[in-house]
Coordinates of C-alpha atoms in Angstrom, one line a residue:
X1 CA -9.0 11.0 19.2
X2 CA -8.4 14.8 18.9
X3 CA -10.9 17.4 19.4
X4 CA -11.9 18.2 15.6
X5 CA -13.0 14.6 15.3
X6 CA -15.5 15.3 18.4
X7 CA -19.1 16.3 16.8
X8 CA -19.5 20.0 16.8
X9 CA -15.9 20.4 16.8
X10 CA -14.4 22.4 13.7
X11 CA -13.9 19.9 10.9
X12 CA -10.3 19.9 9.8
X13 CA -8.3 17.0 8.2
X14 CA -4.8 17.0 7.9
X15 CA -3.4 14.3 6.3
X16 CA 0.2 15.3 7.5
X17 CA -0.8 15.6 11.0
X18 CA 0.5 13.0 13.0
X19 CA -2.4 13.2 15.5
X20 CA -4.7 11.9 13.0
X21 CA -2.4 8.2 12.0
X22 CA -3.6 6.2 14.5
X23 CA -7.2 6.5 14.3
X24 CA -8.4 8.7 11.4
X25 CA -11.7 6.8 11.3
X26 CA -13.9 9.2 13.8
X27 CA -12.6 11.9 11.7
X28 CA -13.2 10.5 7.9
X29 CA -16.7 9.8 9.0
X30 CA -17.4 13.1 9.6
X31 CA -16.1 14.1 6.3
X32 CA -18.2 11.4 5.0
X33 CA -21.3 12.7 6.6
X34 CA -20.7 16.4 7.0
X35 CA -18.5 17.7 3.4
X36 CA -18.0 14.6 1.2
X37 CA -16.4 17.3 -0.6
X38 CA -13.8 18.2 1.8
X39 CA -11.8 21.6 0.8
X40 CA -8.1 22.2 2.8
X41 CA -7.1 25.5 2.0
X42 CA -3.5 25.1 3.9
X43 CA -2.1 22.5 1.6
X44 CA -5.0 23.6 -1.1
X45 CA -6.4 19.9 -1.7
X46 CA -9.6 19.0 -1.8
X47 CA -10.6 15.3 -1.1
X48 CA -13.0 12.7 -1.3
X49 CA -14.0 10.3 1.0
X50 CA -17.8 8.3 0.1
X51 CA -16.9 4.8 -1.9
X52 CA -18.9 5.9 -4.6
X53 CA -17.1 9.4 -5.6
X54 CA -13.7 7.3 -4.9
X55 CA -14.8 4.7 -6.9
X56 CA -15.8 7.9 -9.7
X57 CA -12.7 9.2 -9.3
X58 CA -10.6 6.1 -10.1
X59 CA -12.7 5.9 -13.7
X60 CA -12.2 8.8 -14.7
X61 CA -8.5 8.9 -15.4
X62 CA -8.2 11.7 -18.4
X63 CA -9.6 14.1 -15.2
X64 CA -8.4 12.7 -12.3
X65 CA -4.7 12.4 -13.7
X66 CA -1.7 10.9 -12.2
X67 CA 0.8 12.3 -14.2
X68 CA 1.5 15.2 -11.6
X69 CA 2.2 13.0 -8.5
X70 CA 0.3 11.0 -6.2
X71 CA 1.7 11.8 -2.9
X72 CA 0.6 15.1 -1.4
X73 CA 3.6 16.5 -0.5
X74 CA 5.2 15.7 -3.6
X75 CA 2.4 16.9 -6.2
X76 CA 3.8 19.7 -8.9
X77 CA 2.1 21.9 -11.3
X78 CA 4.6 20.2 -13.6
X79 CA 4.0 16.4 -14.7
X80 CA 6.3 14.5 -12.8
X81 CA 6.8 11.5 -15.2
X82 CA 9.1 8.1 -14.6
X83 CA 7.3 5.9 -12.7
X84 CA 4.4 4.1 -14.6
X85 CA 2.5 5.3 -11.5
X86 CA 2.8 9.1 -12.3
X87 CA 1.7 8.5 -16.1
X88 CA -1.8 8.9 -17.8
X89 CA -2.5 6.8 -20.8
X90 CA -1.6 5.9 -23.3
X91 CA 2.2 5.7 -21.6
X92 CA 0.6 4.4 -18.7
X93 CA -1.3 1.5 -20.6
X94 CA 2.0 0.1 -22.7
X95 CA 4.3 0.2 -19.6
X96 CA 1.8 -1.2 -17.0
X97 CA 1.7 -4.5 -19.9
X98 CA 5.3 -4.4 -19.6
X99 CA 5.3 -4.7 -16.3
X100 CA 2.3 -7.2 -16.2
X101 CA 4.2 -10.0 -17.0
X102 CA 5.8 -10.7 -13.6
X103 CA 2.8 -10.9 -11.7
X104 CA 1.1 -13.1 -14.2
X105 CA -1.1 -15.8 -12.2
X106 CA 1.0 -18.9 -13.5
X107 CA 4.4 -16.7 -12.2
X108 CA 2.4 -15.3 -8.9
X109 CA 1.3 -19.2 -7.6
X110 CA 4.8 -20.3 -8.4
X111 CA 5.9 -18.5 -5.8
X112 CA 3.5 -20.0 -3.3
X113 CA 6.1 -23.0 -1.9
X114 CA 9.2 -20.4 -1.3
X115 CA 6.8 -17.5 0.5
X116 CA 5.5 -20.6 2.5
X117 CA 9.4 -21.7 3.5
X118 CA 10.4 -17.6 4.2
X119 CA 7.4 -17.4 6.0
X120 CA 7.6 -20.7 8.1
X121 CA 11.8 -19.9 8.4
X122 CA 11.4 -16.7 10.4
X123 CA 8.2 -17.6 12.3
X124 CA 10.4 -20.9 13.2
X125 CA 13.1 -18.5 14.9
X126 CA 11.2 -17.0 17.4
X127 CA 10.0 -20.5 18.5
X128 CA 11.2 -20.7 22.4
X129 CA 10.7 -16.8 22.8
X130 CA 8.1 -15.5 24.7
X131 CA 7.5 -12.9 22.0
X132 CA 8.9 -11.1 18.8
X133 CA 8.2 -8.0 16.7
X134 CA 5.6 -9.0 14.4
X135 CA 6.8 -6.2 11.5
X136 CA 10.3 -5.8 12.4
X137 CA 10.9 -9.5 12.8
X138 CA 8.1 -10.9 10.1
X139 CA 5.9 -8.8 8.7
X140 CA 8.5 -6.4 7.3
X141 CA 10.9 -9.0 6.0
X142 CA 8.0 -11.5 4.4
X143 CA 7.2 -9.2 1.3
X144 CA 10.9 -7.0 1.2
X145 CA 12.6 -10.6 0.8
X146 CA 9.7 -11.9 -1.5
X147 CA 9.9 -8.9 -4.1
X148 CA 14.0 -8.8 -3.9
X149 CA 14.0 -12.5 -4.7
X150 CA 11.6 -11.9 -7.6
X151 CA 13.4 -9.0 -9.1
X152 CA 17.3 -10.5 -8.3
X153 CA 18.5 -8.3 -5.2
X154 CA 21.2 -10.2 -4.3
X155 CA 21.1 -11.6 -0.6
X156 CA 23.8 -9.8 1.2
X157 CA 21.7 -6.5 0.0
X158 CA 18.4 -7.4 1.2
X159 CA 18.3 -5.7 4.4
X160 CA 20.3 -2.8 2.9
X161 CA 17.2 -2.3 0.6
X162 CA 14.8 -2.5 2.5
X163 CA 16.1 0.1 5.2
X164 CA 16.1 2.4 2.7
X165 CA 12.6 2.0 1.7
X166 CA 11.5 2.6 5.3
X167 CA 13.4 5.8 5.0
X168 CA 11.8 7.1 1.8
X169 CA 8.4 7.0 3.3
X170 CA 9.6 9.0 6.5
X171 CA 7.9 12.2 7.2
X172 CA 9.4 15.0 10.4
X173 CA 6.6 15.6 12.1
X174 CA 6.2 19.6 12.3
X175 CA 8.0 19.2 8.5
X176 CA 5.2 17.2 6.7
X177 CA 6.1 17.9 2.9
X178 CA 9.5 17.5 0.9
X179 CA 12.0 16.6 3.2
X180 CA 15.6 15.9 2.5
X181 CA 15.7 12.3 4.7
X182 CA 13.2 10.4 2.2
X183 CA 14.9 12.3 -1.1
X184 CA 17.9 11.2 0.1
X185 CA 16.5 7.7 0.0
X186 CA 15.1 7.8 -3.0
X187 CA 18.5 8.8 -4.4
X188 CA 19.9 5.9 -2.9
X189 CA 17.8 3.6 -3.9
X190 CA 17.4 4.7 -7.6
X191 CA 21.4 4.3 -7.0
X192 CA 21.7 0.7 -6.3
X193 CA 19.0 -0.1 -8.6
X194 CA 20.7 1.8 -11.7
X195 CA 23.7 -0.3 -10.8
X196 CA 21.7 -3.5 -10.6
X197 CA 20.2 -3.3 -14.0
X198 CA 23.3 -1.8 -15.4
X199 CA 25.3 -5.5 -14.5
X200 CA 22.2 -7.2 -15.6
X201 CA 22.8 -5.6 -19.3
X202 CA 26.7 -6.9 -18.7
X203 CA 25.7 -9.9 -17.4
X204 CA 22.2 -11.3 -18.0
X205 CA 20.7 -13.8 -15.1
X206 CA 17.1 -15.1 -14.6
X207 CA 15.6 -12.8 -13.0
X208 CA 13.6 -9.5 -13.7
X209 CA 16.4 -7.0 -13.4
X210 CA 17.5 -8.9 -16.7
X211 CA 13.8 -8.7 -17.7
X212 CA 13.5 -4.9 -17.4
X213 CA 16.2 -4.1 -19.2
X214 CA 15.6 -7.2 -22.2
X215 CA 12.0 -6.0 -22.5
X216 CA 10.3 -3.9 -25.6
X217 CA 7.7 -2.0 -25.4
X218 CA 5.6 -0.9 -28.5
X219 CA 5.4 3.0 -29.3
X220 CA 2.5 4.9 -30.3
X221 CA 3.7 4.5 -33.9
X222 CA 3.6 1.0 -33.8
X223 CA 7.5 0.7 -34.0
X224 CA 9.0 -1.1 -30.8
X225 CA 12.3 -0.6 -28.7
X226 CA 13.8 -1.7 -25.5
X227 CA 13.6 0.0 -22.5
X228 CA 16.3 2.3 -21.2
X229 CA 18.7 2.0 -18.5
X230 CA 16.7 5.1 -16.7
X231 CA 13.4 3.1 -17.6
X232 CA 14.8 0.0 -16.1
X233 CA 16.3 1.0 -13.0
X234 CA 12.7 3.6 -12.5
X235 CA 10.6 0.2 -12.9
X236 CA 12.6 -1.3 -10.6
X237 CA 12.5 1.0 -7.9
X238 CA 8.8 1.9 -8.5
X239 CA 8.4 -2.4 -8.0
X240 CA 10.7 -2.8 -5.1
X241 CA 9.1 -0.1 -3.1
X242 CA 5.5 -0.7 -4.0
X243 CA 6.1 -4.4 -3.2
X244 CA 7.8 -3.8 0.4
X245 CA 5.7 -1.2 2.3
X246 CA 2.1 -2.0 1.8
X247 CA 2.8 -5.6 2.1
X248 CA 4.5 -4.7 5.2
X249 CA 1.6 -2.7 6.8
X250 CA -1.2 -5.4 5.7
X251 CA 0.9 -7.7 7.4
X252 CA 1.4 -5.3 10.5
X253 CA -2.6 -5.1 10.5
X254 CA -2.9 -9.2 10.7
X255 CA -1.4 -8.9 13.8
X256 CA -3.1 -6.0 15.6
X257 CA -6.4 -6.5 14.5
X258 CA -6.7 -10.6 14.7
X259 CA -5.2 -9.9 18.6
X260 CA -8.0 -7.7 19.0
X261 CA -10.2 -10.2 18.0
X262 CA -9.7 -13.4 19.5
X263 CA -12.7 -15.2 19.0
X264 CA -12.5 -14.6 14.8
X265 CA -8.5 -15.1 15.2
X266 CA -9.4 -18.9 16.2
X267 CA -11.5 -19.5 13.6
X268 CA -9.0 -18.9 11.5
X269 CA -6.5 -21.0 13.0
X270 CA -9.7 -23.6 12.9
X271 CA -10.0 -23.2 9.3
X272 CA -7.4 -22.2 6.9
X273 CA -10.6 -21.7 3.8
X274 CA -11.8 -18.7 6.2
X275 CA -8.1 -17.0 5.4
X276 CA -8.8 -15.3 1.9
X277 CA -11.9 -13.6 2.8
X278 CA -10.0 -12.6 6.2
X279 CA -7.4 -11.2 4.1
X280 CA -10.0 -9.4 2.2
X281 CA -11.8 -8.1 5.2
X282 CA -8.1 -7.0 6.8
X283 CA -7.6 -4.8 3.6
X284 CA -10.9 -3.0 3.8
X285 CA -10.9 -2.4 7.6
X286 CA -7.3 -0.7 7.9
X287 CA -6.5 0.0 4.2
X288 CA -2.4 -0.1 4.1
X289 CA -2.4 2.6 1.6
X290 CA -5.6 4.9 2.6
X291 CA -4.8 8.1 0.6
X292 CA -4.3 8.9 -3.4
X293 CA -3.4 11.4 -4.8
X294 CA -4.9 13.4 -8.1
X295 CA -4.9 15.7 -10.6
X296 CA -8.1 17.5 -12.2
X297 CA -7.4 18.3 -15.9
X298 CA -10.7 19.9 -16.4
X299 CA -13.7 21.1 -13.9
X300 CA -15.8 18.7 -12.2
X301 CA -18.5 18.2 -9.7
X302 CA -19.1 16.6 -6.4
X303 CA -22.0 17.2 -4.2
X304 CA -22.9 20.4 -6.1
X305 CA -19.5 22.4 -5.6
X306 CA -16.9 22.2 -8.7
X307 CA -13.7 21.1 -8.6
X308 CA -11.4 23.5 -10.8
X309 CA -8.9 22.2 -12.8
X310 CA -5.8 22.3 -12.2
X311 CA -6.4 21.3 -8.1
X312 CA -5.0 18.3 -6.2
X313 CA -7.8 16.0 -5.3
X314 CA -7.2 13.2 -2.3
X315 CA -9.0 10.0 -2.4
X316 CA -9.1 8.4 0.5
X317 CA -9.7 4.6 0.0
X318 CA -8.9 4.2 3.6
X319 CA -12.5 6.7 3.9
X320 CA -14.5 4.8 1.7
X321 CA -13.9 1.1 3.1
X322 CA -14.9 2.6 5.8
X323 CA -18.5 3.9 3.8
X324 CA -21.9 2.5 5.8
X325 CA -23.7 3.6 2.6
X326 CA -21.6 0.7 1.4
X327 CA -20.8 -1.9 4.0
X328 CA -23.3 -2.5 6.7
X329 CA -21.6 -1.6 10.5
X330 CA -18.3 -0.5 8.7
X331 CA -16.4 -0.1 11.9
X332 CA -16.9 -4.1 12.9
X333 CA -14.8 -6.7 11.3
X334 CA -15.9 -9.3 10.5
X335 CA -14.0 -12.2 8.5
X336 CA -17.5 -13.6 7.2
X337 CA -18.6 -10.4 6.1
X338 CA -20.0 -10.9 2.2
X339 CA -19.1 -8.0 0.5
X340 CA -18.4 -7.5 -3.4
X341 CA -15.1 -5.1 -3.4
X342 CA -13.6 -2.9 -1.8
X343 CA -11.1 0.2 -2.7
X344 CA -7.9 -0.5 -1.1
X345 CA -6.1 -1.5 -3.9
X346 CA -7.0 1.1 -5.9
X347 CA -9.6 1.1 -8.9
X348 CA -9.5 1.4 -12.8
X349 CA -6.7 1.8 -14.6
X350 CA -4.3 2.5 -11.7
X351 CA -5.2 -0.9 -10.0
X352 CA -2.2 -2.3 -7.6
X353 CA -0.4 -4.4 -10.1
X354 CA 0.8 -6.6 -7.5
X355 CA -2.4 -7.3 -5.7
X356 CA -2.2 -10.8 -6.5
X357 CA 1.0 -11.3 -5.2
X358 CA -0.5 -9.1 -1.8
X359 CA -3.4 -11.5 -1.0
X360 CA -0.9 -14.6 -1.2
X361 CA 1.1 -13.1 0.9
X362 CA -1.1 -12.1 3.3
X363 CA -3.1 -15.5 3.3
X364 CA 0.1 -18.1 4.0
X365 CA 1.5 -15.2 6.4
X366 CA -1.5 -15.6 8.2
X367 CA -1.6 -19.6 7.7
X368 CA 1.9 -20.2 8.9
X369 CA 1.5 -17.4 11.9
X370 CA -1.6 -19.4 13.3
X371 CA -0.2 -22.8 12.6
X372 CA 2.8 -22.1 15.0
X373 CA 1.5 -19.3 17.3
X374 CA -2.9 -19.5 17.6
X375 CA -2.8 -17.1 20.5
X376 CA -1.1 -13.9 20.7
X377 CA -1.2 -10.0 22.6
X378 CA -0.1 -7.3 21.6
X379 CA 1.7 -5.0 23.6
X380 CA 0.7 -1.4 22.9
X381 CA 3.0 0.3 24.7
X382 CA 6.3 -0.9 23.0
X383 CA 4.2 -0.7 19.5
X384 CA 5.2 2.7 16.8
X385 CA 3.4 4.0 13.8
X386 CA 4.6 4.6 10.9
X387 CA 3.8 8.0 10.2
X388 CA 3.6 9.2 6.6
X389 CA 0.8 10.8 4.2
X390 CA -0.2 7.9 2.1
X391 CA 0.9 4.4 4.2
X392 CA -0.5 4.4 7.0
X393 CA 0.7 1.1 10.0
X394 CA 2.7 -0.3 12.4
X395 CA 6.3 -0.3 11.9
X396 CA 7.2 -1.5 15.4
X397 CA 4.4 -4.7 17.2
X398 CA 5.6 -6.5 19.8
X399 CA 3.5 -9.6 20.9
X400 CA 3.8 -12.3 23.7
X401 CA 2.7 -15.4 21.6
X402 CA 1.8 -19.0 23.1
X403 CA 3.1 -21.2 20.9
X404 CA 1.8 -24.5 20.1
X405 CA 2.9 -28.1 21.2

């Protein structure tokens, strides 16, 4: 804990600040309690941290727009544009249909049977071992091989991809915004994606590479067309990056929280129908993806101080599952707890796409992890952070494990 989340200490956030990733919670709870309405004039954000003014936030997109970035350090004055992500409606709306169709229900729970043979496959080669990395060995491949096999990366590239995606989300500590190790990523991987869907419009297969770039979408005056190669390839980096890293970290979270609770960790393994709510539970307590970024449009008000328009406006989901106005002894978990929502997927129109396919991960990771291995540690010492402004986890766990009989 540093000293400014100490009571009576100055209260500073700094969402770039490495000394705040691995626990932020003393010091969002002062923001909850002391300025809801939090105001950092260094990187001139404000941000938001109560469940209810998130939740406000995320329902009010024609103010709080996304069309200007998401990501702190990457926020303009001008709309950034692209990525469905960064759009307002009504581009937002059409695209995000578009997109809709691969994480149908029907197209998400035929997946179940080959997530359940990755995941058994690479839990099954650490049988023998008194340990393995729980994200670099599992965690981190489960939903990077799940999303390539869904969108057609080609085997031989998985790993490839996947690096690269680590790289994008890196931050220099001391740097903290714009730096040229994650644009070079992103440049790489917009790269071999561009080439991916350019072969797929030579040479269609079934995948969604060959979907993106076969798909229409309808235009405001009612006319339709197909997407372009530029479209394609930014849909298929925006899905291939989304789908990796905050899968990766809610998996990474499995394992460090369930080894810090024993007792709940074997009634799991006791009984598989506990898992969802688990999942659920997991997502709330250590939110993958704790901070948002906004844009205001137009001047609003929060705990009688306006907001000018124009400013860049942090929500911090991570915050507000964290919210006792909300959920009763917040900082327990607790894989009974009854609880109606919570923010970590987002809210509203910007809602994680993919969150479907993120719970069934997480449950038959989960499943086949305490089928094979019911008793792990972790060990804290050999265990790394990732450290970025918006995904916050482990990208390094090493456990001993005990396998079973």
């Amino acid at each position: 804990m540093t000293s400014t989340a100490a009571a009576g200490a100055e209260l500073r956030w700094d969402p770039l600040d490495a000394s705040f990733k691995t626990d932020p919670h003393p010091i969002w709870r002062r923001l909850r309690d002391e300025a809801p309405l939090y105001r950092n004039e260094q990187y001139d954000f404000w941000a938001l941290s109560r469940f209810q003014d998130v939740m406000t936030a995320s329902m009010d997109p024609r103010t709080f727009s996304s069309a200007h970035g998401t990501v702190l350090e990457q926020m303009t004055e001008q709309p950034t544009g692209g990525m469905m992500i960064f759009m307002d409606q009504p581009e937002h709306t059409a695209l995000r249909r578009l997109v809709s169709r691969a994480f149908t229900p029907r197209r998400v729970a035929e997946l179940e049977e080959s997530i359940r043979q990755l995941c058994g496959g690479l839990l099954d080669a650490q049988r023998g071992r008194d340990g393995f990395d729980y994200v670099a060995d599992f965690g981190a491949l489960v939903p990077a091989n799940v999303i390539a096999m869904l969108l057609g990366v080609p085997d031989a590239d998985r790993p490839r991809v996947r690096e690269t995606i680590d790289t994008i989300f890196h931050l220099e500590p001391g740097v903290g915004m714009v730096n040229d190790v994650s644009v070079g990523a992103m440049i790489a991987l917009h790269t071999y994606i561009t080439e991916q869907v350019a072969e797929r419009q030579r040479t269609p297969r079934d995948d969604m590479f060959t979907d993106l770039v076969t798909a229409e979408v309808a235009e405001p005056d009612g006319t339709r067309r197909r997407l372009t190669l530029e479209e394609s390839a930014t849909f298929g980096v925006l899905l291939v990056a989304a789908g990796t890293e905050t899968v990766a970290r809610l998996l990474g979270w499995a394992g460090a929280v369930l080894a810090d609770h024993p007792d709940q960790r074997a009634e799991l393994a006791a009984d598989r129908s506990l898992i969802p709510n688990a999942v659920e539970e997991l997502l709330r307590y250590e939110a993958p993806s704790p901070v948002q970024g906004r844009w205001t449009t137009a001047p609003t008000e929060f705990h009688g101080n306006e907001i000018p328009p124009e400013s860049k406006v942090l929500l911090l989901t991570g915050s507000a599952g964290r919210d006792e106005r909300v959920f009763p002894e917040a900082d327990r978990f607790d894989i009974h707890r009854d609880f109606d929502q919570h923010l970590s997927f987002g809210y509203g129109i910007h809602f994680c796409i993919g969150a479907a396919l993120a719970r069934l991960e997480g449950r038959i990771a989960i499943e086949e992890t305490l089928a094979r291995f019911p008793e792990w540690e972790v060990e804290p010492e050999k265990s790394a952070f990732l450290f970025t402004s918006t995904v916050r986890g482990y990208s390094q766990l090493p456990i001993s494990v005990h396998a079973t009989r």
